[in-house]
Structures are given as structure tokens and as C-alpha cells.
């Protein structure tokens, strides 16, 4: 029997689950209030705050760290990688710490896994990292050769949800076309063609729809003016894009449940919520053209997919494209544990990130 700790650090939550083989023994999600998160100037400054939460989970559930066979994380931002299972190594940590490839709380997850596995038998692993890159060449061109479109979004959630849909319907993920929308602290929409994510939003750096705390795509001219206004530093603008954008910027909260309640009596809140949903639907429509209209289903996942109101509004606009199937919450923890288990059993190759990975 293999003992596995899975951790998944999101922008506003830390999810932890302890597995024995493929059986989940303990699982918890710690939500982080906006007022706690904004205390940290940079995401990487949350390291000790997040690590203590993971250690408290082990202590509370009487899980001996030395008994673990693996600590597996969602992974972070490095050079583009093929999908699969990777061992966390120094090169991975260096690339993540540089911030060259993006910045997100998930970068802390692999660092925490690496540190907690020191002096134990446990192997620190990541599965289907956010930089999983399966884009087709045409999807990479942005409009200027100095700026390339990158595959940086919720790859683990997308893959897990798509494979679950295929498994539950007795069909092969590699033989169908799907549109998957991850609706969480960040929102990303991607086109899945025959088992590959051929196009999608760069949900980290400013692409696609705005979300609870990210701006998504912005009017480029207006953004340039802000950058050269002299009123904001580089770091302040980056935080506008990721962490202090979206619903937080408009309404001061990243909790969609709170916004839904506000929207009952507040016209501004109602407009902002509707605008976010509207942009999600625009992205779904765009991805349907990527797949030439050949879409088996539209899959909605992530925490916001628990909202009946949001789901219904998306159905109102997008049901004509393909059937809409909802997987509320996320399947990421199961996917992390399954990936680690297959690697420990030798059914999946454990890969190593090197400096020349492309």
C-alpha cells in the first residue's frame, strides 16, 4: 500500500488530501480570506503561511510524514512541458522562483512538497503542470513576434475533468472534442481535440475572461497608458492583473457567493457578475470555432460551477453549441493522487525537468 499526500494550492485556497493507494482517507480545503492574502506583497511570500497549513493537516490527522511514499502537488510555472508526472528537482524550483514563466500559488505547492520530502523516503511529484503545452502552431501567434501566446492555465483540472467525462460515458478522451471551462479563482477555457488541449486562455498573465481576482484580457491601449503613467510600479501592475483584478477590483471580494447575494439588491454587483459570465460564454463560443463546431460537450468545473445561477446563465447562452455537463468543484485531488500512485507502481514514468526542456 502506498501512502500519498496530495496538495493543491489555489489563489484563494489550500486543498489537502491523504490517500492510501486510491482511497481518500482525509481531505480538507482551507479557504483564505482576501484580507489574509493581500497582506503578502508577492505570492511567494505566502510560503510559510501555506506550509504551516499543510503541516497542521498532517498533525491534526495523525499522519506521520516519514511514512509517506509521495507528496504530490499540482505543480508550478516552468518552461513548457509535456503532460505527465515529474519529480520536483532543483531546476524546477529555480525556474519557478524566477517568475519568468508566470507566478501563482501553485508554484509554492511544489516547493513545499520538495521541502517536506527532505530526509524521508517520500518522492516529491507534480502532475500535468500548468505549463503543459499541447497548442497547435496557429494558436501561438499573438499579433506581434515579440509576444507569443503561451499554454498556461488549469491543465490538471482540464485534463481530469475531460478524462472523467470520457470515462463515465464509456468513450475515449483521445477520440472526442470537448470545451472545458474551469471556473475558480482563475477562469480558463480550452479546446480539447482528440486528447490534446490545442488552444486556451493564458489565465495567469491576462487572457480570456476576468475572474474573481484576475483581469483577464484588457484593452491593450489603456493598459499601456497605465504602465507609462508613472503612477504605478511594475509589481503594482502585475498585482492588478493577478490577485487584485476582476471582482476584487470592482467589488472588494473574491467570493462569488457573496457577490450573488450582493447582486440581489446592488445593481453594480449584478452587472459585474453578469459581465464575468458573459465573458466566459464569449470564450466558450471562441473555442467552438477552434473545433469547427465539432464539440461533443461543454464541461464546467471548478468552485464557481457550484453556483446554480452561474451555470444556468452559461446554459442560456451556450447550450446551442453542445450539451453542457457540470462537474462542480474539482477532480484535481483524485487526479494528483492517481498520477502519483501510477508513478509509484511503475505504471507511469517519472520524468525529470532539465534546463533544456522545451
Coordinates of C-alpha atoms in Angstrom, one line a residue:
X1 CA 0.0 0.0 0.0
X2 CA 1.3 3.4 -1.0
X3 CA 0.7 6.5 1.2
X4 CA 0.2 9.7 -0.7
X5 CA -0.3 13.3 0.4
X6 CA -1.8 15.5 -2.3
X7 CA -1.7 19.3 -2.0
X8 CA -3.2 21.8 -4.4
X9 CA -2.6 25.5 -3.7
X10 CA -5.0 27.8 -5.4
X11 CA -5.1 31.6 -5.4
X12 CA -7.6 31.6 -2.5
X13 CA -7.4 28.1 -1.0
X14 CA -5.2 25.3 0.1
X15 CA -6.5 21.8 -0.6
X16 CA -5.0 18.8 1.1
X17 CA -5.9 15.1 0.9
X18 CA -4.3 11.9 2.3
X19 CA -4.6 8.7 0.2
X20 CA -3.8 5.1 0.8
X21 CA -3.5 3.8 -2.7
X22 CA -6.5 5.3 -4.4
X23 CA -8.7 5.6 -1.3
X24 CA -9.0 9.0 0.2
X25 CA -8.8 8.8 4.0
X26 CA -8.8 12.5 4.9
X27 CA -9.5 15.6 2.9
X28 CA -9.9 19.3 3.6
X29 CA -10.0 22.7 1.9
X30 CA -8.8 25.7 3.7
X31 CA -10.2 28.9 2.3
X32 CA -8.1 32.1 2.6
X33 CA -10.0 35.4 3.2
X34 CA -8.9 38.2 0.8
X35 CA -7.7 40.2 3.8
X36 CA -5.2 37.5 4.7
X37 CA -3.9 37.0 1.1
X38 CA -3.4 40.7 0.4
X39 CA -1.0 41.0 3.4
X40 CA 1.7 39.3 1.2
X41 CA 3.3 41.6 -1.4
X42 CA 4.2 38.6 -3.6
X43 CA 2.7 35.2 -3.8
X44 CA 6.0 33.5 -2.9
X45 CA 5.9 35.4 0.4
X46 CA 3.0 33.1 1.4
X47 CA 5.4 30.2 1.6
X48 CA 5.5 29.8 5.4
X49 CA 1.8 30.7 5.8
X50 CA 0.8 27.9 3.4
X51 CA 3.4 25.3 4.6
X52 CA 2.1 25.6 8.2
X53 CA -1.4 24.9 6.9
X54 CA -0.2 21.6 5.3
X55 CA 1.8 20.6 8.4
X56 CA -1.3 21.3 10.6
X57 CA -3.3 19.0 8.4
X58 CA -0.8 16.2 8.9
X59 CA -0.7 16.8 12.7
X60 CA -4.4 17.0 13.1
X61 CA -5.0 13.7 11.2
X62 CA -2.0 12.0 12.9
X63 CA -0.2 11.3 9.7
X64 CA 3.5 10.6 10.1
X65 CA 5.4 12.4 7.4
X66 CA 8.1 9.7 7.4
X67 CA 5.5 7.1 6.4
X68 CA 4.5 8.9 3.2
X69 CA 5.7 7.5 -0.2
X70 CA 5.0 10.7 -2.0
X71 CA 3.9 14.3 -1.6
X72 CA 2.3 15.3 -4.9
X73 CA 1.4 18.8 -5.9
X74 CA -0.4 20.5 -8.8
X75 CA 3.0 21.9 -9.9
X76 CA 4.1 25.3 -10.9
X77 CA 5.4 27.5 -13.8
X78 CA 8.5 26.5 -15.7
X79 CA 9.5 26.1 -19.3
X80 CA 6.7 24.3 -21.3
X81 CA 6.5 20.6 -20.5
X82 CA 4.7 17.6 -22.0
X83 CA 1.9 16.3 -19.8
X84 CA 2.7 13.7 -17.2
X85 CA 4.4 13.1 -13.9
X86 CA 7.6 14.9 -12.9
X87 CA 9.8 14.7 -9.9
X88 CA 10.3 18.1 -8.2
X89 CA 14.0 18.9 -8.5
X90 CA 16.3 21.9 -8.1
X91 CA 15.9 23.0 -11.7
X92 CA 12.1 23.1 -11.4
X93 CA 12.4 25.2 -8.2
X94 CA 14.8 27.6 -9.8
X95 CA 12.6 28.1 -12.8
X96 CA 9.5 28.6 -10.6
X97 CA 11.3 31.1 -8.3
X98 CA 12.5 33.2 -11.2
X99 CA 9.0 34.2 -12.1
X100 CA 10.0 34.2 -15.8
X101 CA 7.2 31.7 -16.7
X102 CA 4.4 33.1 -14.5
X103 CA 3.6 33.4 -10.8
X104 CA 0.8 31.6 -9.0
X105 CA 0.3 30.0 -5.6
X106 CA 0.7 26.6 -7.2
X107 CA 4.5 27.5 -7.5
X108 CA 4.6 27.2 -3.7
X109 CA 3.0 23.7 -3.8
X110 CA 5.9 22.0 -5.4
X111 CA 8.4 23.9 -3.2
X112 CA 6.5 22.8 -0.1
X113 CA 6.4 19.2 -1.4
X114 CA 10.1 19.3 -2.0
X115 CA 11.0 20.6 1.4
X116 CA 8.7 18.3 3.3
X117 CA 10.1 15.2 1.5
X118 CA 13.7 16.0 2.6
X119 CA 15.2 13.3 4.8
X120 CA 12.2 11.0 4.1
X121 CA 11.5 8.2 1.6
X122 CA 8.7 10.3 0.1
X123 CA 9.2 11.4 -3.6
X124 CA 8.0 15.0 -4.4
X125 CA 6.0 14.9 -7.6
X126 CA 3.9 17.1 -9.8
X127 CA 1.2 16.0 -12.3
X128 CA 0.1 17.8 -15.5
X129 CA 1.5 21.1 -14.5
X130 CA 0.0 24.5 -15.5
X131 CA 2.6 24.8 -18.3
X132 CA 1.5 21.6 -20.0
X133 CA 1.8 22.6 -23.7
X134 CA -0.2 21.0 -26.5
X135 CA -1.0 24.0 -28.5
X136 CA -1.1 23.8 -32.3
X137 CA 1.3 26.2 -34.1
X138 CA -1.5 28.5 -35.3
X139 CA -2.6 29.1 -31.7
X140 CA 0.8 30.6 -30.7
X141 CA 0.8 33.7 -32.8
X142 CA -0.4 36.8 -30.9
X143 CA -0.1 39.5 -33.5
X144 CA 3.5 40.5 -32.9
X145 CA 6.6 38.3 -33.0
X146 CA 7.9 39.7 -29.7
X147 CA 4.8 38.4 -27.9
X148 CA 3.9 34.7 -28.2
X149 CA 0.7 33.1 -26.8
X150 CA 1.6 30.5 -24.2
X151 CA -0.2 27.5 -22.8
X152 CA -0.6 28.5 -19.1
X153 CA -3.9 27.5 -17.5
X154 CA -5.5 24.9 -15.2
X155 CA -4.2 21.9 -17.1
X156 CA -4.7 19.4 -14.3
X157 CA -8.3 20.4 -13.8
X158 CA -9.0 20.4 -17.6
X159 CA -7.4 17.0 -18.1
X160 CA -9.0 15.5 -15.1
X161 CA -12.5 16.7 -16.0
X162 CA -12.2 15.7 -19.6
X163 CA -11.0 12.2 -18.7
X164 CA -13.7 11.8 -16.1
X165 CA -16.4 12.8 -18.6
X166 CA -15.0 10.3 -21.1
X167 CA -14.6 7.5 -18.5
X168 CA -18.2 8.0 -17.3
X169 CA -19.6 7.9 -20.8
X170 CA -17.6 4.9 -21.9
X171 CA -15.7 6.7 -24.6
X172 CA -12.0 7.6 -25.3
X173 CA -10.8 11.1 -24.4
X174 CA -8.4 10.7 -27.3
X175 CA -11.3 10.3 -29.8
X176 CA -13.6 13.3 -29.0
X177 CA -13.6 17.1 -29.0
X178 CA -14.5 19.0 -25.8
X179 CA -14.6 22.5 -24.5
X180 CA -13.7 22.7 -20.8
X181 CA -14.2 25.8 -18.6
X182 CA -12.5 25.8 -15.2
X183 CA -14.4 28.3 -13.1
X184 CA -12.4 29.2 -9.9
X185 CA -10.2 31.9 -8.5
X186 CA -8.9 32.0 -12.0
X187 CA -11.1 31.1 -15.1
X188 CA -9.8 29.3 -18.1
X189 CA -11.5 27.9 -21.2
X190 CA -9.8 25.5 -23.6
X191 CA -10.4 23.4 -26.7
X192 CA -9.6 19.7 -26.3
X193 CA -9.2 17.9 -29.6
X194 CA -8.6 14.2 -29.6
X195 CA -6.9 14.2 -26.2
X196 CA -4.8 17.4 -26.6
X197 CA -5.5 20.9 -25.4
X198 CA -4.9 22.7 -28.7
X199 CA -5.9 26.2 -27.6
X200 CA -6.8 28.0 -24.4
X201 CA -6.6 31.1 -22.3
X202 CA -3.4 32.2 -20.6
X203 CA -5.4 32.6 -17.4
X204 CA -2.3 33.6 -15.4
X205 CA -0.9 36.6 -17.2
X206 CA -4.0 38.3 -18.6
X207 CA -6.0 36.5 -21.2
X208 CA -9.6 35.4 -21.6
X209 CA -12.4 36.4 -19.1
X210 CA -11.9 38.3 -15.9
X211 CA -12.4 36.2 -12.8
X212 CA -12.8 36.6 -9.1
X213 CA -9.3 38.2 -8.7
X214 CA -7.8 38.4 -12.2
X215 CA -8.4 40.9 -15.0
X216 CA -8.3 38.6 -18.0
X217 CA -7.7 40.3 -21.3
X218 CA -7.7 44.1 -21.1
X219 CA -7.9 46.9 -23.7
X220 CA -4.3 47.0 -24.7
X221 CA -4.1 50.7 -25.3
X222 CA -5.5 51.5 -21.9
X223 CA -3.1 49.1 -20.2
X224 CA -0.1 50.7 -22.0
X225 CA -1.2 54.1 -20.7
X226 CA -1.4 52.9 -17.2
X227 CA 2.0 51.2 -17.4
X228 CA 3.6 54.5 -18.6
X229 CA 1.6 56.9 -16.4
X230 CA 4.3 56.9 -13.7
X231 CA 1.6 56.2 -11.1
X232 CA 2.2 52.5 -10.7
X233 CA 5.2 50.3 -10.3
X234 CA 5.7 47.1 -12.3
X235 CA 4.8 45.0 -9.3
X236 CA 1.6 47.0 -8.8
X237 CA 0.5 46.5 -12.3
X238 CA 1.2 42.8 -12.1
X239 CA -0.9 42.5 -9.0
X240 CA -3.7 44.3 -10.8
X241 CA -3.6 41.6 -13.4
X242 CA -3.5 38.7 -11.0
X243 CA -4.6 39.0 -7.4
X244 CA -6.3 42.4 -7.3
X245 CA -8.3 42.4 -10.5
X246 CA -11.7 41.0 -11.5
X247 CA -14.4 41.0 -8.9
X248 CA -12.0 42.1 -6.2
X249 CA -11.2 45.3 -8.1
X250 CA -14.8 46.0 -8.8
X251 CA -16.4 44.9 -5.6
X252 CA -13.7 44.2 -3.0
X253 CA -14.5 40.5 -2.7
X254 CA -13.5 37.3 -4.5
X255 CA -16.3 35.2 -3.1
X256 CA -18.9 34.6 -5.8
X257 CA -21.4 33.5 -3.2
X258 CA -21.1 37.0 -1.6
X259 CA -21.4 38.7 -5.0
X260 CA -24.6 36.7 -5.8
X261 CA -26.1 37.9 -2.5
X262 CA -25.0 41.5 -3.2
X263 CA -26.4 41.3 -6.7
X264 CA -29.9 40.8 -5.3
X265 CA -30.0 44.5 -4.2
X266 CA -26.9 46.1 -5.7
X267 CA -27.0 47.0 -9.4
X268 CA -23.2 47.3 -9.7
X269 CA -22.7 43.8 -8.2
X270 CA -25.3 42.4 -10.6
X271 CA -23.7 44.0 -13.6
X272 CA -20.2 42.8 -12.6
X273 CA -21.4 39.2 -12.1
X274 CA -23.2 39.2 -15.4
X275 CA -20.2 40.6 -17.2
X276 CA -17.9 37.8 -15.9
X277 CA -20.5 35.2 -17.0
X278 CA -20.8 37.0 -20.4
X279 CA -17.1 36.8 -21.0
X280 CA -17.0 33.1 -20.1
X281 CA -19.6 32.5 -22.7
X282 CA -17.7 34.5 -25.3
X283 CA -14.6 32.3 -24.7
X284 CA -16.7 29.1 -25.0
X285 CA -18.0 30.4 -28.3
X286 CA -14.5 31.2 -29.5
X287 CA -13.3 27.7 -28.7
X288 CA -16.2 26.2 -30.6
X289 CA -14.8 27.8 -33.7
X290 CA -11.3 26.4 -32.9
X291 CA -13.0 23.0 -33.1
X292 CA -15.0 23.9 -36.2
X293 CA -18.2 23.4 -34.3
X294 CA -17.5 19.7 -33.7
X295 CA -18.0 19.7 -30.0
X296 CA -19.1 16.6 -28.1
X297 CA -19.8 18.5 -24.9
X298 CA -19.0 21.6 -22.9
X299 CA -17.8 20.8 -19.4
X300 CA -18.0 23.2 -16.5
X301 CA -15.8 22.6 -13.4
X302 CA -14.2 24.5 -10.5
X303 CA -15.7 26.0 -7.4
X304 CA -17.9 28.5 -9.2
X305 CA -19.6 25.6 -11.0
X306 CA -21.4 25.0 -7.7
X307 CA -23.4 28.2 -8.4
X308 CA -26.8 27.2 -10.0
X309 CA -27.2 30.8 -11.1
X310 CA -23.9 31.0 -13.0
X311 CA -24.4 27.6 -14.6
X312 CA -27.9 28.4 -15.8
X313 CA -26.7 31.7 -17.3
X314 CA -24.0 29.9 -19.2
X315 CA -26.5 27.3 -20.4
X316 CA -28.8 30.2 -21.6
X317 CA -26.1 31.5 -23.9
X318 CA -24.1 28.4 -24.9
X319 CA -26.4 25.3 -24.9
X320 CA -26.9 25.7 -28.6
X321 CA -23.2 24.8 -29.2
X322 CA -23.2 21.4 -27.4
X323 CA -24.7 19.7 -24.3
X324 CA -23.4 21.2 -21.1
X325 CA -22.2 18.9 -18.3
X326 CA -21.3 20.2 -14.9
X327 CA -18.7 18.7 -12.6
X328 CA -18.9 21.1 -9.6
X329 CA -15.8 21.6 -7.5
X330 CA -12.7 19.9 -8.9
X331 CA -11.3 16.5 -9.6
X332 CA -7.8 17.6 -9.2
X333 CA -7.0 15.9 -5.9
X334 CA -8.0 12.5 -7.2
X335 CA -6.0 13.1 -10.4
X336 CA -2.9 14.1 -8.4
X337 CA -3.2 11.0 -6.2
X338 CA -3.8 8.8 -9.2
X339 CA -0.9 10.2 -11.1
X340 CA 1.4 9.7 -8.1
X341 CA 0.1 6.1 -7.5
X342 CA 0.7 5.1 -11.1
X343 CA 4.2 6.5 -10.9
X344 CA 5.0 4.7 -7.6
X345 CA 3.7 1.5 -9.1
X346 CA 5.9 1.9 -12.2
X347 CA 2.8 2.3 -14.5
X348 CA 3.8 5.9 -15.3
X349 CA 7.3 7.2 -16.0
X350 CA 8.6 9.7 -13.5
X351 CA 10.2 12.4 -15.7
X352 CA 12.8 15.0 -14.8
X353 CA 12.8 18.6 -15.7
X354 CA 16.1 19.7 -17.2
X355 CA 17.4 23.1 -18.3
X356 CA 16.9 22.3 -22.0
X357 CA 13.3 21.2 -21.7
X358 CA 11.2 22.9 -24.4

